[in-house]
Coordinates of C-alpha atoms and ligand atoms in Angstrom, one line a residue:
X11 CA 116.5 217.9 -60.3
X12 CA 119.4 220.2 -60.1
X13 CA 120.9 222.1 -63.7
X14 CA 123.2 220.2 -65.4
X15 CA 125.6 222.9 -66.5
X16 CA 129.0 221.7 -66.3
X17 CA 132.0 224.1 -64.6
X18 CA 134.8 225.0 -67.7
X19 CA 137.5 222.6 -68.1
X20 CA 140.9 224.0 -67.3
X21 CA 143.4 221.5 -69.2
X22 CA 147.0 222.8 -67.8
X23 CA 147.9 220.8 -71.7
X24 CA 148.8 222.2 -75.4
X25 CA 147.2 220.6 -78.3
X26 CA 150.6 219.2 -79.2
X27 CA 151.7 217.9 -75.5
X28 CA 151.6 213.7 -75.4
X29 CA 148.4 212.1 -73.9
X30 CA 148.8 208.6 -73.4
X31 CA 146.1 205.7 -72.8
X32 CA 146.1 202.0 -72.1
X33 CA 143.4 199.8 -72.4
X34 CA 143.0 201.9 -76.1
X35 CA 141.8 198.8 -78.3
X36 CA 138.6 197.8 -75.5
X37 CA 135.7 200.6 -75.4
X38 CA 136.3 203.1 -73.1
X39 CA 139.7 203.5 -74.3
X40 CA 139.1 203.8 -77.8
X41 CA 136.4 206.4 -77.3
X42 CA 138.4 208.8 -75.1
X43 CA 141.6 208.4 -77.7
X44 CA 138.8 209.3 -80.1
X45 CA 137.4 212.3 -78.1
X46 CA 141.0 213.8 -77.5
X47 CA 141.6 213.8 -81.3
X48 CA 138.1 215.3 -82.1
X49 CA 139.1 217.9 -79.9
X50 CA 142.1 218.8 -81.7
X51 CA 144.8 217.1 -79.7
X52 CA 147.9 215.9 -82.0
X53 CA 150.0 213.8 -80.1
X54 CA 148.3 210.8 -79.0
X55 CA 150.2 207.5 -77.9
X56 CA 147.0 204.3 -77.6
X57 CA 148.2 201.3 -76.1
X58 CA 146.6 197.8 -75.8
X59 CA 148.3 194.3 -75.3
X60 CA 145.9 193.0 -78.1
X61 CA 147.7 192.8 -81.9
X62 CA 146.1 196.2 -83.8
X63 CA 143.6 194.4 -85.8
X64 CA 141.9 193.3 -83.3
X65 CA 141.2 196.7 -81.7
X66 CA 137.6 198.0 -81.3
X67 CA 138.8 201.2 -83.4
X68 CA 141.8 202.9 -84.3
X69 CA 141.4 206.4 -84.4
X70 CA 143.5 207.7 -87.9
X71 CA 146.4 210.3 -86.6
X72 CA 146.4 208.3 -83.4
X73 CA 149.7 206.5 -82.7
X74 CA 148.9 203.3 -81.9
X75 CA 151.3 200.3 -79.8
X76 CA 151.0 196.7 -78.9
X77 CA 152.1 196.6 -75.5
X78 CA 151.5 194.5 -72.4
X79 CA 151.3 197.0 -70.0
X80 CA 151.9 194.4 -67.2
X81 CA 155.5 194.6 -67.6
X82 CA 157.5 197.0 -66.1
X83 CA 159.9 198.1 -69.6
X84 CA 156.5 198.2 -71.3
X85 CA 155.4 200.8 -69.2
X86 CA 158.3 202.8 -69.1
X87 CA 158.4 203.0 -73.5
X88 CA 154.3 203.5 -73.3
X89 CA 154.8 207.0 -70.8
X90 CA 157.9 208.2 -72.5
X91 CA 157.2 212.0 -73.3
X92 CA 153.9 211.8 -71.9
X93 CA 151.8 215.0 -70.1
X94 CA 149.1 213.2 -69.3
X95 CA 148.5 209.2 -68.8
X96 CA 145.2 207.4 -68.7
X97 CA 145.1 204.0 -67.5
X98 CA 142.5 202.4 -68.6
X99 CA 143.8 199.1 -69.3
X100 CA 142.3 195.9 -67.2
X101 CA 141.4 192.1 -67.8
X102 CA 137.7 192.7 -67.4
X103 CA 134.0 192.3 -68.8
X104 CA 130.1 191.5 -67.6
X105 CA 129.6 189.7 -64.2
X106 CA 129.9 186.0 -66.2
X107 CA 134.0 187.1 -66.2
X108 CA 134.3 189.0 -63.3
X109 CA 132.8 186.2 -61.5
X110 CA 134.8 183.4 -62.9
X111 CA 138.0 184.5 -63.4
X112 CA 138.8 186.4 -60.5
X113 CA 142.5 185.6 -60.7
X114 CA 142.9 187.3 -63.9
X115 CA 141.1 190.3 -62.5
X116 CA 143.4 190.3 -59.6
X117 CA 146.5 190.3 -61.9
X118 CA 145.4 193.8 -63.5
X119 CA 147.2 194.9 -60.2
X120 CA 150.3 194.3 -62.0
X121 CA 149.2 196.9 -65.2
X122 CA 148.6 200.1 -62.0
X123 CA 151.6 198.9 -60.0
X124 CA 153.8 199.3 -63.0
X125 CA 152.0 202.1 -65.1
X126 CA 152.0 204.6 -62.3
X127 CA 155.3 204.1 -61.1
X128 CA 156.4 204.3 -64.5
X129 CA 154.6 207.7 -65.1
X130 CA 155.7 208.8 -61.7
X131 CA 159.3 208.8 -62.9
X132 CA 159.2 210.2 -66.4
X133 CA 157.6 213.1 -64.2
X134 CA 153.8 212.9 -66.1
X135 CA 151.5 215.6 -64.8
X136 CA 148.4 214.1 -64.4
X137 CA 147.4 210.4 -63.7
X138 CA 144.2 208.9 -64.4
X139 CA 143.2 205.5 -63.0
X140 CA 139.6 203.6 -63.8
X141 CA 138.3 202.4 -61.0
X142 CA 134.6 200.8 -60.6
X143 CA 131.5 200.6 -58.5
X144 CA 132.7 197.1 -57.8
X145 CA 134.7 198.5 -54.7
X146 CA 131.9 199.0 -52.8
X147 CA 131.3 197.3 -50.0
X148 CA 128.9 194.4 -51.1
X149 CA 126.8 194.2 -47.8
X150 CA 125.6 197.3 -48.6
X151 CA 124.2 196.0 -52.4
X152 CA 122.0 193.1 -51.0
X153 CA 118.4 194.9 -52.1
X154 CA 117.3 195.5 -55.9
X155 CA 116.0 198.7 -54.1
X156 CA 119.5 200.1 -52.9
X157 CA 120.6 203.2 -51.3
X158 CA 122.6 205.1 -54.0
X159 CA 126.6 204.8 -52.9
X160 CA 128.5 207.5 -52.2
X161 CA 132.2 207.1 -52.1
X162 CA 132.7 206.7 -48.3
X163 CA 130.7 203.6 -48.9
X164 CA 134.1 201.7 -50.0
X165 CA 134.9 201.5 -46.2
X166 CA 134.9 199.3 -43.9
X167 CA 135.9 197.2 -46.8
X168 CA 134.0 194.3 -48.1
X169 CA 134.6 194.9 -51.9
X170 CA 133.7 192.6 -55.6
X171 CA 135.5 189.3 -54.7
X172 CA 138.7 189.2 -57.3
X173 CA 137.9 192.7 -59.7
X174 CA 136.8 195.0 -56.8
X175 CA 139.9 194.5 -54.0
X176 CA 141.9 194.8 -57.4
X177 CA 140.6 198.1 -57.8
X178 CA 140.3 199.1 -54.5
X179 CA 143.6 199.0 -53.8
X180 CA 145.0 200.5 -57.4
X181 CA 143.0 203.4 -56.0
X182 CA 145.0 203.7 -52.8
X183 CA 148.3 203.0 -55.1
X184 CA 147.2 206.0 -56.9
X185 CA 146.2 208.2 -53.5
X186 CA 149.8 207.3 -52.2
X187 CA 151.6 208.4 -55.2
X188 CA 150.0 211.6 -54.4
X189 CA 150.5 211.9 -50.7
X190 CA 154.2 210.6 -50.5
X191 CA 155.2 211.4 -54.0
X192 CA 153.3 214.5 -55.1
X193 CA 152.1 213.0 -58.4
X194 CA 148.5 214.3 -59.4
X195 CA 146.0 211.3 -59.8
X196 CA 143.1 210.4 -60.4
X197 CA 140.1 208.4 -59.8
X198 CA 137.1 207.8 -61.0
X199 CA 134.8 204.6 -60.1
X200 CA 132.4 203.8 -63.1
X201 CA 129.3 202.4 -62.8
X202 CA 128.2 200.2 -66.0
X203 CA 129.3 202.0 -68.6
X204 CA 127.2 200.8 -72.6
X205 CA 126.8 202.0 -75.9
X206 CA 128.1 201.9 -79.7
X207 CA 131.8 199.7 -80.0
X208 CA 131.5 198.0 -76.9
X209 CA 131.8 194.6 -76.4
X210 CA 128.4 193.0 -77.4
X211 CA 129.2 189.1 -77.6
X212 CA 131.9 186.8 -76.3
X213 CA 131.3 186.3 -73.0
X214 CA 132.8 189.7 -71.8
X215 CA 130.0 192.1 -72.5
X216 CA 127.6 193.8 -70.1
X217 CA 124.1 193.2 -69.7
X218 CA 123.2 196.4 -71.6
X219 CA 124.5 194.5 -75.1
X220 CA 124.4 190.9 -73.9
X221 CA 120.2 192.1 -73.2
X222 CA 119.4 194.3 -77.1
X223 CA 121.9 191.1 -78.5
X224 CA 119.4 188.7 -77.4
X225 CA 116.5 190.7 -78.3
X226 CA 118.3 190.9 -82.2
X227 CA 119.1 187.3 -81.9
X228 CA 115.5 186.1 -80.9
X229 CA 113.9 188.2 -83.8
X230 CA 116.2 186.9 -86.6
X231 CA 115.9 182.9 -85.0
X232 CA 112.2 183.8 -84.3
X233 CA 112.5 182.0 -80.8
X234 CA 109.9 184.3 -79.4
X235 CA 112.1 183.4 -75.9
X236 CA 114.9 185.4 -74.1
X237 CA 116.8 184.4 -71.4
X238 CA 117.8 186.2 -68.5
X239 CA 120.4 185.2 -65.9
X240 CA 119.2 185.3 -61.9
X241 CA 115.4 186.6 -61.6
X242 CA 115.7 189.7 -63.3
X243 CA 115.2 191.4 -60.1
X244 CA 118.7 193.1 -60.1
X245 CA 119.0 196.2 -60.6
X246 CA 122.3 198.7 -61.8
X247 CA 122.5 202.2 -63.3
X248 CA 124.2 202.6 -66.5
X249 CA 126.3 205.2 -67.7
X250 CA 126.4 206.2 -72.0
X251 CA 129.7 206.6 -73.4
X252 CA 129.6 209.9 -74.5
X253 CA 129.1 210.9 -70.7
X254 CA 131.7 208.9 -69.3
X255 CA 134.8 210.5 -72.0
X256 CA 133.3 213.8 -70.9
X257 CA 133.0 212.7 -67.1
X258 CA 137.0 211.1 -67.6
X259 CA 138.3 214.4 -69.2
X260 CA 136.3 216.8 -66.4
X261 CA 137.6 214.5 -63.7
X262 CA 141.3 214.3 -64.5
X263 CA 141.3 218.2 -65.0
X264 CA 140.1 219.0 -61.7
X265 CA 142.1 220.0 -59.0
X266 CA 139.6 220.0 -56.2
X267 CA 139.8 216.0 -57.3
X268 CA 143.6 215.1 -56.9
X269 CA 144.0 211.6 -55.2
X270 CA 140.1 211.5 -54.3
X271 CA 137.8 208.6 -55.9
X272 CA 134.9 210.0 -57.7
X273 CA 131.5 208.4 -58.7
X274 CA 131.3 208.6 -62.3
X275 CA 127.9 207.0 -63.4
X276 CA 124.7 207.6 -64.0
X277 CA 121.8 207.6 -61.4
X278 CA 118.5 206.1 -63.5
X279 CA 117.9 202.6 -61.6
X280 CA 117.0 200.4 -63.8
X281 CA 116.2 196.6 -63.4
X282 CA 117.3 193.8 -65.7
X283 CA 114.0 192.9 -66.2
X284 CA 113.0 197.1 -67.1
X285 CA 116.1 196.6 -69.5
X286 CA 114.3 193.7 -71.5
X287 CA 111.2 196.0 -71.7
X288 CA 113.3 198.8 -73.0
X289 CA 114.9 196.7 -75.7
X290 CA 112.1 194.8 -76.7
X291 CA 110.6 198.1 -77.2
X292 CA 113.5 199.1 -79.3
X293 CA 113.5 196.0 -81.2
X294 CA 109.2 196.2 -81.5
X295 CA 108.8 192.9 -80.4
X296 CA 107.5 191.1 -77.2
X297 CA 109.2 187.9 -75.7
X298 CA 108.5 185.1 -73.5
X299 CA 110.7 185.8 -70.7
X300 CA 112.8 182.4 -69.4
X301 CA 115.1 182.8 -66.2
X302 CA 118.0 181.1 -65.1
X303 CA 118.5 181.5 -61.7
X304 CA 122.4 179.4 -61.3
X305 CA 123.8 181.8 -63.9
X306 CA 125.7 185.0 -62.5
X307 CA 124.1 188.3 -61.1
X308 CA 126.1 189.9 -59.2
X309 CA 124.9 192.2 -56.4
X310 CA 121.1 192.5 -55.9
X311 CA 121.1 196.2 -56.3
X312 CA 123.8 199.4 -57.2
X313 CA 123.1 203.1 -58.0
X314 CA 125.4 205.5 -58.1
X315 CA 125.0 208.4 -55.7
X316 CA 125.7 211.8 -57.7
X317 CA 125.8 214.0 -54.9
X318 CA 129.7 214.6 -54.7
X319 CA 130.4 215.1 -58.5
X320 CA 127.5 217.5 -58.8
X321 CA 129.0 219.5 -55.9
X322 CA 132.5 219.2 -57.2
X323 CA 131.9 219.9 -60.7
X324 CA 128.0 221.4 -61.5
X325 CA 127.4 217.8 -64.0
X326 CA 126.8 214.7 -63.8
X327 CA 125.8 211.6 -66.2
X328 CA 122.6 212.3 -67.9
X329 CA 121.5 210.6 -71.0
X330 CA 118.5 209.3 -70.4
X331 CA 119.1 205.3 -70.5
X332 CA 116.2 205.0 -73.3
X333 CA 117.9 207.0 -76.0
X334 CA 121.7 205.6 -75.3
X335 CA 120.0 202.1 -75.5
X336 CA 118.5 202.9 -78.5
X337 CA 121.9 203.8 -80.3
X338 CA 123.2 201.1 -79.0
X339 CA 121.1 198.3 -80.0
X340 CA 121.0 199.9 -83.7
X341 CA 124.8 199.3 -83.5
X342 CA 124.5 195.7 -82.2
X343 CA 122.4 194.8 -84.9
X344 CA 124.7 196.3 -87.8
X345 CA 127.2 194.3 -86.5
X346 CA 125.0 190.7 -85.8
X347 CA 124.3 191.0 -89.4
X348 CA 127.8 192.2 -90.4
X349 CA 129.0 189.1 -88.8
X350 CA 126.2 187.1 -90.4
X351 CA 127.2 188.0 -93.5
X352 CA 130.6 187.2 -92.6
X353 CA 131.9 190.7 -92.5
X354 CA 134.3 191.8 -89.6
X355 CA 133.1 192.7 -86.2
X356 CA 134.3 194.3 -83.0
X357 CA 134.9 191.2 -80.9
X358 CA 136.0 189.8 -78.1
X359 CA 136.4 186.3 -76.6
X360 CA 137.6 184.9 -73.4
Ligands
LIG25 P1 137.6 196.7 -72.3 O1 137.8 195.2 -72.0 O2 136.8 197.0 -73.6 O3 139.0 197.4 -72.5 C1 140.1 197.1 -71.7 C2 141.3 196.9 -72.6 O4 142.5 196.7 -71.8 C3 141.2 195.7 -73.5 O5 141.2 196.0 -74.8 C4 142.3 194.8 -73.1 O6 142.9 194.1 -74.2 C5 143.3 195.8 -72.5 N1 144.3 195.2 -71.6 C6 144.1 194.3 -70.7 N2 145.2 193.9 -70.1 C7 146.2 194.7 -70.7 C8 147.6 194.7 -70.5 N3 148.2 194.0 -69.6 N4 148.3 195.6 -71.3 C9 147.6 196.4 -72.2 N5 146.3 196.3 -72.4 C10 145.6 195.5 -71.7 O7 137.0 197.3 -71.1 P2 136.3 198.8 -70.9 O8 134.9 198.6 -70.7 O9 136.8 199.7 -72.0 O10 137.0 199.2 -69.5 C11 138.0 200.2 -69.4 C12 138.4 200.4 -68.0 O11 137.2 200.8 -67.2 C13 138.9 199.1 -67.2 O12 139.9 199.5 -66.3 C14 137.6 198.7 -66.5 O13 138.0 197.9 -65.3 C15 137.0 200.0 -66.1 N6 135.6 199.9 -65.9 C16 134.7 199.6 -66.9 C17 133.4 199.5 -66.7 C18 132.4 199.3 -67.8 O14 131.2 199.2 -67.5 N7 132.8 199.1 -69.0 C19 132.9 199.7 -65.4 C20 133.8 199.9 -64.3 C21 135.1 200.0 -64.6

């Protein structure tokens, strides 16, 4: 396995120059806003269409707005002043959304259409767009035992029904901006991304939480049952947090990257059914495993081919999927029995 030691970051951006991000009251939003701040930046704008309170976190020194970022004047007051602009915002969540509201995923064409054009015209030096795996072309994800994707694999086109040709073409949005306009962007296309002040109930939230909530759930209930949607066959690679803020700021920083789609995910395959084991584990108990094979599962099999990022920028992903799960399913279960005890959560519904 090759080192791990990440090139230096060279931010072209004082500590007191305005970074903007959208989509800042869902996960990966509110975890970079909270990265830039622990690094010492002091001019933070976080947007999210959702009323404050019902944020994930809200970072204290951060400014924080409730804006649809749909509309077109929203956009323009969210990237006034801004350096930087990350665009993170999108109508999204687990494969039992993305698979049955694909017209709400295809309207999050509306929030890049209008963000970038807005950011293109207060002149904002960089651009940051987050893409997904779910461009890739779904022929090639048909076996739990998939060939890693690498980026060319978006084309010939065949992406996610609904969320992937969303994101497939913000992307090329985002590379014309640079070729016709000379805007820097950038893209990077996440593969699952889990951990602490995510969304872990609701109907939105990835298998990663919807997998150590169960696990929580069946202790306290004493079931001794878990259910698992398709065979548990299927198989992702999933990306902590803490890597993907770093992998964001690296990424959008880089100008070997301008206008160029990125992987940005870990490459430990793991199958659903390996993800029970690992919770269980976590959780010290051992359930009798119950499949539903109607419910949603998306493509048999994705992995996230690290080749380019290594080569671009010396790092990629690496915390090892054991230990992030581990943090995360000690978060999941503060919260179930926050909730129980009727004490507020980070949540999200449909
Ligand atoms: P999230 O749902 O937790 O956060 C997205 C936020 O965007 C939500 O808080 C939502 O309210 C907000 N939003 C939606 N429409 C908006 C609008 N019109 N105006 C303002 N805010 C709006 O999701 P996340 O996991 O933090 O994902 C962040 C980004 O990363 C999204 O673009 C998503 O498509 C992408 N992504 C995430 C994953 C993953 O595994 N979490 C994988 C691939 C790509």
């Amino acid at each position: 396995m090759s080192s791990n030691q990440a090139a230096a970051i060279h931010r072209d951006l004082d500590q007191g120059d305005l970074i903007v991000i959208t989509g800042a009251g869902g996960f990966i939003g509110g975890a970079l806003a909270r990265y830039f701040h622990n690094m010492g930046f002091t001019r933070i704008r976080a947007i999210d269409k959702k009323p404050l309170p019902n944020w994930y976190q809200r970072v204290p020194g951060v400014e924080c707005l409730s804006l649809d970022v749909s509309e077109k004047d929203n956009c323009t007051r969210a990237v006034e002043g801004a350096k930087e602009v990350y665009n993170l915002a999108a109508d999204m969540g687990g494969m039992g959304f993305i698979e049955r509201f694909r017209v709400e995923c295809l309207r999050s064409v509306l929030i890049n259409t209008n963000m970038i054009e807005a950011a293109y015209r207060a002149g904002v030096n960089r651009y940051f767009f987050s893409s997904s795996a779910c461009v890739y072309n779904t022929t090639l994800q048909q076996d739990p035992n998939v060939r890693a994707l690498k980026e060319s694999d978006a084309y010939p086109a065949m992406s996610e029904r609904g969320y992937g040709w969303e994101k497939l073409i913000s992307e090329m949005f985002c590379q014309e901006y640079w070729a016709e306009r000379k805007m820097k962007t950038f893209i990077a296309r996440f593969h699952n991304v889990y951990g602490p002040l995510g969304t872990w109930d609701g109907g939105r939230e990835k298998a990663p939480a919807a997998i150590c909530r169960k696990v929580i759930e069946a202790k306290d209930q004493k079931t001794g049952k878990i259910m698992i949607w398709g065979d548990g066959s299927q198989t992702r690679s999933y990306m902590f947090i803490d890597d993907c803020v770093k992998g964001i700021d690296m990424i959008a920083h880089c100008d070997d990257l301008i206008a160029t789609p990125i992987n940005l995910g870990s490459s430990e395959l793991i199958s659903v059914n390996e993800l029970v084991s690992i919770a269980e584990k976590i959780g010290g108990v051992k359930l009798q495993r119950e499949y539903d094979p109607t419910a949603p599962r998306g493509v048999a099999g994705r992995n996230s081919d690290n080749t380019f990022i290594q080569k671009v920028l010396g790092w990629e992903p690496r915390t090892p999927f054991r230990e992030g799960l581990t943090k995360t399913y000690a978060w999941i279960e503060q919260q179930y029995f926050d909730r129980k005890m009727g004490k507020p959560v980070v949540q999200e519904t449909w």
